[in-house]
Structure formats: C-alpha cells, structure tokens
Short mmCIF file of N, CA, C and O in Angstrom, two decimals:
data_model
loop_
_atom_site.label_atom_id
_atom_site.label_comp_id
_atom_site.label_asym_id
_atom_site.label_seq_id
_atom_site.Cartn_x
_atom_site.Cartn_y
_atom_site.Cartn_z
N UNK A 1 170.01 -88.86 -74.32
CA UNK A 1 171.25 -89.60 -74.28
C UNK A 1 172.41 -88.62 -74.12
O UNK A 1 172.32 -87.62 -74.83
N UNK A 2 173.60 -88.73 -73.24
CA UNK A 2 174.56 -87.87 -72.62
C UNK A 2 175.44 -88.16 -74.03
O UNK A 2 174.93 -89.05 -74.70
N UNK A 3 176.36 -87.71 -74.46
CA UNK A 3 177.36 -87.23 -75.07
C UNK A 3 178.56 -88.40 -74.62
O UNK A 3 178.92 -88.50 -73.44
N UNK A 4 179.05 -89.19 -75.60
CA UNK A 4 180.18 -90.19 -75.46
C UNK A 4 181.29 -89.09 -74.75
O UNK A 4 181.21 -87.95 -75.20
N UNK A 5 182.17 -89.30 -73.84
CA UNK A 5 183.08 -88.89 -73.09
C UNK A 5 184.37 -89.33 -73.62
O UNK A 5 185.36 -88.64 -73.85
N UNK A 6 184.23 -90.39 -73.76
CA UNK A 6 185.39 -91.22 -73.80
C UNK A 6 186.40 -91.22 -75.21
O UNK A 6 187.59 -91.54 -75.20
N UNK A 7 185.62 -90.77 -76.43
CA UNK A 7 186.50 -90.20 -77.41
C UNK A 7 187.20 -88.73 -77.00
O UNK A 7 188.07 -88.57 -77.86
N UNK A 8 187.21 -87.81 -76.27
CA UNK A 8 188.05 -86.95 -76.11
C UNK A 8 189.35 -87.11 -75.21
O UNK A 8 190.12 -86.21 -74.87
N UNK A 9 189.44 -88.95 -74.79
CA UNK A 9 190.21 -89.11 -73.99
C UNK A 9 191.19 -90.02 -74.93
O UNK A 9 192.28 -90.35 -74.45
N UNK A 10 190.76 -90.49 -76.50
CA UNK A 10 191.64 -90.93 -77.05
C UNK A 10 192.87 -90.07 -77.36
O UNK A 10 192.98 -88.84 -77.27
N UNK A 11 193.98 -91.18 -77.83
CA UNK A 11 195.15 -90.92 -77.87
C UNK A 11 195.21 -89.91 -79.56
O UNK A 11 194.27 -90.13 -80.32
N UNK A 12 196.11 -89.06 -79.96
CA UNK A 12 196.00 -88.26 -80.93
C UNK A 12 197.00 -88.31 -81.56
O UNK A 12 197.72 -87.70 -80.77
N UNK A 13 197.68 -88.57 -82.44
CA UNK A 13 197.02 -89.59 -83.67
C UNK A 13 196.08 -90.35 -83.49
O UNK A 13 195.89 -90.32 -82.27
N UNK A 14 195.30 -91.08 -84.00
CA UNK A 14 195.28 -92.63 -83.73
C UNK A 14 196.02 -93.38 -83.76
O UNK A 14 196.75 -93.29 -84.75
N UNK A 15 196.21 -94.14 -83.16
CA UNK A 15 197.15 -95.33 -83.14
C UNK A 15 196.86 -95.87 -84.47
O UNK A 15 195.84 -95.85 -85.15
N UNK A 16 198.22 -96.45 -84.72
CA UNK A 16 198.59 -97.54 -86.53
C UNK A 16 198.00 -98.82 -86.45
O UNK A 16 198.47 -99.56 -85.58
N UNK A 17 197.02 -99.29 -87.18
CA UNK A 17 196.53 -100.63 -87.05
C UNK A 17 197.77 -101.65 -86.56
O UNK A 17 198.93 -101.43 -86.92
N UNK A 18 197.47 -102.63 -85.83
CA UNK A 18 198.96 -103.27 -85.81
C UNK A 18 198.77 -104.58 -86.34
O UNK A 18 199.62 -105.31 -85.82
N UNK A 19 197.91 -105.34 -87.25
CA UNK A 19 197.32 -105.74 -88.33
C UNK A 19 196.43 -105.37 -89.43
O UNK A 19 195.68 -104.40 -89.36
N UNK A 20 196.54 -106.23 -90.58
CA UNK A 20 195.60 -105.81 -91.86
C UNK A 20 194.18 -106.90 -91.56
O UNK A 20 193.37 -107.11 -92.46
N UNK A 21 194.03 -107.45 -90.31
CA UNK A 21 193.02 -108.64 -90.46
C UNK A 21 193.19 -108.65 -88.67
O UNK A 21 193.88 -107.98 -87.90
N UNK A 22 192.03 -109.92 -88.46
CA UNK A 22 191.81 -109.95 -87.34
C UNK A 22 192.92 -111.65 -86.93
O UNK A 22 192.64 -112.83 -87.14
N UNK A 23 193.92 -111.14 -86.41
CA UNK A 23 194.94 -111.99 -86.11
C UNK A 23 194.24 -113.91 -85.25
O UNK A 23 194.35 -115.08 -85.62
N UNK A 24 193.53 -113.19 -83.94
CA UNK A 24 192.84 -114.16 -83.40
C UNK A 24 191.94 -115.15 -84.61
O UNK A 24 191.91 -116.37 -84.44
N UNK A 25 191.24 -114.52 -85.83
CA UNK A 25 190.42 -115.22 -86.28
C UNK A 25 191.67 -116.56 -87.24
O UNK A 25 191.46 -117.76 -87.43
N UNK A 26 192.80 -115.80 -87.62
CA UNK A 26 193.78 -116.29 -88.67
C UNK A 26 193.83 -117.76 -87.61
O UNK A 26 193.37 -118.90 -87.68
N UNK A 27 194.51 -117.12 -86.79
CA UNK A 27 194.96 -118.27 -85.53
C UNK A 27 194.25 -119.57 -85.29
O UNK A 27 194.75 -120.70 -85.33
N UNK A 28 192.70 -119.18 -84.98
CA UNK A 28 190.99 -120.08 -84.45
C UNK A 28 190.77 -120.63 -85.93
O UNK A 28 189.86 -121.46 -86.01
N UNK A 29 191.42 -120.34 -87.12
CA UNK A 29 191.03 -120.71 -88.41
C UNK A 29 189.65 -120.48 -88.92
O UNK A 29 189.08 -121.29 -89.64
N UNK A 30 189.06 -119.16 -88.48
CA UNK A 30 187.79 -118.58 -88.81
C UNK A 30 187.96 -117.25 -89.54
O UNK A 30 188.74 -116.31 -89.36
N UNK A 31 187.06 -117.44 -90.36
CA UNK A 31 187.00 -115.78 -91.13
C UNK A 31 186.37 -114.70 -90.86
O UNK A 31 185.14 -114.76 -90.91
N UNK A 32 187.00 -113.45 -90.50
CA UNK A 32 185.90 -112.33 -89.99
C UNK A 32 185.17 -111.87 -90.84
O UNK A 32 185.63 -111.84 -91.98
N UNK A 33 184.00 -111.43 -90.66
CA UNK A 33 182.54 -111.15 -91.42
C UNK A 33 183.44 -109.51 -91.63
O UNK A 33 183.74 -109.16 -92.77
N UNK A 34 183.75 -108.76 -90.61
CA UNK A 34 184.37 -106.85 -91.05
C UNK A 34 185.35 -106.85 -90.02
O UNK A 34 185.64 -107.82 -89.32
N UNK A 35 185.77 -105.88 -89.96
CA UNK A 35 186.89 -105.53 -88.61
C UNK A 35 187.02 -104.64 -88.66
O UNK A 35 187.08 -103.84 -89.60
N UNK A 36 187.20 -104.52 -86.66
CA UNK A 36 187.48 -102.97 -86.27
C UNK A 36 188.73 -102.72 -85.64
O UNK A 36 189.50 -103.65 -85.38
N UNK A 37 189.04 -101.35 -85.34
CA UNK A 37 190.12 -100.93 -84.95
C UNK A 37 189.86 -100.47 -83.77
O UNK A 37 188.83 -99.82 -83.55
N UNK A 38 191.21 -100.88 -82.43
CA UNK A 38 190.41 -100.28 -81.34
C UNK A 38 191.26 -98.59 -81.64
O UNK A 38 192.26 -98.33 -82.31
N UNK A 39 190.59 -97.93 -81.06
CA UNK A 39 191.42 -96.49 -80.87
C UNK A 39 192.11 -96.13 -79.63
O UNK A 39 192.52 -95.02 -79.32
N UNK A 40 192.21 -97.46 -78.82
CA UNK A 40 193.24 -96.92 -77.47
C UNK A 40 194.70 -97.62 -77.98
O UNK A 40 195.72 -97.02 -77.64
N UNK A 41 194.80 -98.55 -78.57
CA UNK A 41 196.39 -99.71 -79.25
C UNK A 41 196.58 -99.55 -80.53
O UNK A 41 197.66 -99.18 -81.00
N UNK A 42 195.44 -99.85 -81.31
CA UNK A 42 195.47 -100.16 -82.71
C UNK A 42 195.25 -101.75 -82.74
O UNK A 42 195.82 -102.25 -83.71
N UNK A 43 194.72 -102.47 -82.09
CA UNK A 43 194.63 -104.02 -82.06
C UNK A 43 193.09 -104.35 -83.11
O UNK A 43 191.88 -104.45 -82.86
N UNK A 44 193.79 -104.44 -84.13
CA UNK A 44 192.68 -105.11 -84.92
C UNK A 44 191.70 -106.46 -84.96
O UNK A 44 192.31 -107.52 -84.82
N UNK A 45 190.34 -106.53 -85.12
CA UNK A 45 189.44 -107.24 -84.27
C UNK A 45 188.34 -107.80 -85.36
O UNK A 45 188.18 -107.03 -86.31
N UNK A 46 187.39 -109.25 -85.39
CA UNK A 46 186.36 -109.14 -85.85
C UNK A 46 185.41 -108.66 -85.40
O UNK A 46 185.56 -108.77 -84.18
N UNK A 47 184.03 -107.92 -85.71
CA UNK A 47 183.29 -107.63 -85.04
C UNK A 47 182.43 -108.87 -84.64
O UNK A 47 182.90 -110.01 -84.58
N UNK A 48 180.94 -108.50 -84.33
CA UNK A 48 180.33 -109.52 -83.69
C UNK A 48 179.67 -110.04 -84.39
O UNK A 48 179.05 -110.99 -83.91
N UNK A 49 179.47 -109.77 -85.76
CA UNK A 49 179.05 -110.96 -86.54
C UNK A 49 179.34 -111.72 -87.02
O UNK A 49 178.76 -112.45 -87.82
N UNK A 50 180.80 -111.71 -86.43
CA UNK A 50 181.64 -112.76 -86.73
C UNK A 50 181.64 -113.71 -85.37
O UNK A 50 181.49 -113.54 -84.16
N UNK A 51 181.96 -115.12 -86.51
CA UNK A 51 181.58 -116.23 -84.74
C UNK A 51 182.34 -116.20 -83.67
O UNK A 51 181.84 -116.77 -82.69
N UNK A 52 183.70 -115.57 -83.47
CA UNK A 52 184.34 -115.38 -82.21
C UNK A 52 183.97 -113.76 -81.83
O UNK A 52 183.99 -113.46 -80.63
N UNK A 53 183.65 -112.74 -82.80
CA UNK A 53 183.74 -112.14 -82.06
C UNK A 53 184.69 -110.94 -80.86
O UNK A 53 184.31 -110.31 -79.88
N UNK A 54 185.99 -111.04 -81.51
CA UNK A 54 187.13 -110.49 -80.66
C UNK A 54 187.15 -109.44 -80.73
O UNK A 54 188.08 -109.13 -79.99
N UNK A 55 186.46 -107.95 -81.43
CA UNK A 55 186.46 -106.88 -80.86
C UNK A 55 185.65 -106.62 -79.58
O UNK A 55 185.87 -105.57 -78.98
N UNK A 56 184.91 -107.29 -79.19
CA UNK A 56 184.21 -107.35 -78.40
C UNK A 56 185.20 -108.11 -77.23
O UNK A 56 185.72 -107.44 -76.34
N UNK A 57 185.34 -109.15 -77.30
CA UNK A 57 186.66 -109.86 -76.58
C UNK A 57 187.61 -108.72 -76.21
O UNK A 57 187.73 -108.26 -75.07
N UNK A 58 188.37 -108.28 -77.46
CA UNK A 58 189.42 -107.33 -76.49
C UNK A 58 188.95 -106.22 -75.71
O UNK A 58 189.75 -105.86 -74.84
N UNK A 59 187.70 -105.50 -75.79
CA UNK A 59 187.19 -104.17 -75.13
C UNK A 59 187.07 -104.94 -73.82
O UNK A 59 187.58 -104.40 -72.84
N UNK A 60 186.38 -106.31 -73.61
CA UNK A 60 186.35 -106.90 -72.25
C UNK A 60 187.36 -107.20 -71.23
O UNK A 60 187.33 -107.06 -70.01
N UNK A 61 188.50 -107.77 -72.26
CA UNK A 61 189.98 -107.97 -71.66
C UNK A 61 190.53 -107.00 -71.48
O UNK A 61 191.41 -107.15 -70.63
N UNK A 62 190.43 -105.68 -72.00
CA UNK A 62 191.49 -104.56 -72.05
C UNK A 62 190.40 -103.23 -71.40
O UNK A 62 190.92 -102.39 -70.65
N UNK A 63 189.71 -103.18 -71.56
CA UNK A 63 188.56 -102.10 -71.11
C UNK A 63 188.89 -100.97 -72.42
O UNK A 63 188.17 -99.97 -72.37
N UNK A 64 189.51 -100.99 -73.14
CA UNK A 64 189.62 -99.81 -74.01
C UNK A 64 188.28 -99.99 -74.99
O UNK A 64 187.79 -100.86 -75.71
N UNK A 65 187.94 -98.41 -74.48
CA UNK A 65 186.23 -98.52 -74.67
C UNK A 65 185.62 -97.74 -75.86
O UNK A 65 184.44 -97.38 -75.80
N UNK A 66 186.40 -97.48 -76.97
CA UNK A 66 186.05 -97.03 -78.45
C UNK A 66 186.77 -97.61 -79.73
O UNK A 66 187.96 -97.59 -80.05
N UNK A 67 185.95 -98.01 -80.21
CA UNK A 67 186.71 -99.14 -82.04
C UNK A 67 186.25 -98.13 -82.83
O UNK A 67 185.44 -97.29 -82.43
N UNK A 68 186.80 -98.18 -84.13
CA UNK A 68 185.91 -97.57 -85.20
C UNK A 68 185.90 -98.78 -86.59
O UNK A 68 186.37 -99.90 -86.38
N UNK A 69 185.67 -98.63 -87.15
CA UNK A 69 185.12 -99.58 -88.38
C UNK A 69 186.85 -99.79 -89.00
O UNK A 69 187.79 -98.98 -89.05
N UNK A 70 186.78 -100.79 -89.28
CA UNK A 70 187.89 -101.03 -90.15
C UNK A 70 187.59 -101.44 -91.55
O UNK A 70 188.49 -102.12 -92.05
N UNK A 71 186.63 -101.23 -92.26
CA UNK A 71 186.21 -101.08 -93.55
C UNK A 71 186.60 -100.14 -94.44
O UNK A 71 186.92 -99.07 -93.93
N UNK A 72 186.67 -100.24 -95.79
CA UNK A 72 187.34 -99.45 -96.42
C UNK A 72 185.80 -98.38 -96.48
O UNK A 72 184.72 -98.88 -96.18
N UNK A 73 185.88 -97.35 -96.77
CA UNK A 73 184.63 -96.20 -97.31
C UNK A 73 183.84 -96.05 -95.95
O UNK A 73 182.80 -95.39 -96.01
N UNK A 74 184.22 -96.61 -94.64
CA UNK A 74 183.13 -96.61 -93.43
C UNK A 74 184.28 -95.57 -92.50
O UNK A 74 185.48 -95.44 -92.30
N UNK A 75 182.94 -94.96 -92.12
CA UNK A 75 183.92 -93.83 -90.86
C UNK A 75 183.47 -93.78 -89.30
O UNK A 75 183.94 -93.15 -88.35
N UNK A 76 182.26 -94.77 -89.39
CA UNK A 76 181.96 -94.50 -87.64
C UNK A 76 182.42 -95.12 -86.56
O UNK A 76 183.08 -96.08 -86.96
N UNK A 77 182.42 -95.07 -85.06
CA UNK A 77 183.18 -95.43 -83.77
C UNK A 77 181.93 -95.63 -83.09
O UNK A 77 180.82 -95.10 -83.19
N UNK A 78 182.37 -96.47 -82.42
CA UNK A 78 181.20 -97.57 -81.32
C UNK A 78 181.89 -97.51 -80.11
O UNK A 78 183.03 -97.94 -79.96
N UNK A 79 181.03 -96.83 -79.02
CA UNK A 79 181.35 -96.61 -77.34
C UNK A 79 180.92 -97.85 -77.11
O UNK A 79 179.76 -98.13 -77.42
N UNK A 80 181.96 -99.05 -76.39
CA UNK A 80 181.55 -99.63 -75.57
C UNK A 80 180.83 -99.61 -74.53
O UNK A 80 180.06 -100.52 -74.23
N UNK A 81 181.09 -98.10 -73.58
CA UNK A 81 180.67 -97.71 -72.46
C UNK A 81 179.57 -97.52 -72.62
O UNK A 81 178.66 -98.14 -72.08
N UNK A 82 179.46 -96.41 -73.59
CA UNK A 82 178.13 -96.09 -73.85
C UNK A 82 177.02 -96.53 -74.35
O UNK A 82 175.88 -96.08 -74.23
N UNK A 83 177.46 -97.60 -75.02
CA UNK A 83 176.57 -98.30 -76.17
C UNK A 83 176.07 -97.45 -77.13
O UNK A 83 174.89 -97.65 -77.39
N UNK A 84 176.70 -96.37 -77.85
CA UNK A 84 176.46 -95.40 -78.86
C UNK A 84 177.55 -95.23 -79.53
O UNK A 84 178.70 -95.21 -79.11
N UNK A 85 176.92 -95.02 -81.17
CA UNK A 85 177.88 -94.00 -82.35
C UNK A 85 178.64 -93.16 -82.07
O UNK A 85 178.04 -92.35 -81.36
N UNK A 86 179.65 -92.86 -82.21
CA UNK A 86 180.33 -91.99 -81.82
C UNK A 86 180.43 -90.49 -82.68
O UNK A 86 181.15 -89.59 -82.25
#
C-alpha cells in the first residue's frame, strides 16, 4: 500500500471546527452516532454510522479528501482517496 499523499497537502494549522456537532444532522432532526472533522474547512460531519451519513456527503460534494475523528481521546485521519488511516 503507497503512502497517503494527500495529508502533506493539508492546510497548517488545521482549520477551527466551524461547529461543536454535525449541523446537517441538527437540521434532518437525526442524531450522529461520532463526528468528524474535515481537515481542508473545518466542516464538521456525522460519520457513516450514522443514518445520513454527511462526512461522507461532504468529501463527495467538496472532494476534500482527509477527516480526522472528532471524538474526544481519538487521534486518527481517514483518506478518502485512499481508503486508508492516515
């Protein structure tokens, strides 16, 4: 397996969450199961075990192609592109 690329092309800082929750789920009146953060905006997201699903949604709409966990005590990043840990 090649080496994710695409985290050395993130922005440095990271970008500031620009929610504490996944806004779309507040909206659809559904609760997210965890949430991630993308690392190209800061657009906070449910993941996919949640029933909509919108981190996945925004990487499709936006192509920005690395999240990392938005859990408290969790530290890893998920390549869209790649389909690997980061």
């Amino acid at each position: 397996m090649k080496p994710c690329e695409h985290v050395s092309a993130l922005p440095r800082p990271e970008p500031p969450p620009g929610s504490d929750t996944c806004l779309e789920c507040v909206a659809a009146g559904t609760h997210p199961v965890q949430l991630r953060l993308c690392l190209e905006c800061g657009h906070v997201a449910c993941c996919d075990s949640s029933p909509l699903r919108h981190a996945t949604q925004h990487y499709e709409e936006t192509g920005h192609p690395v999240m990392r966990t938005f859990e408290p005590g969790e530290a890893w990043r998920w390549c869209y592109v790649d389909q690997q840990l980061t």
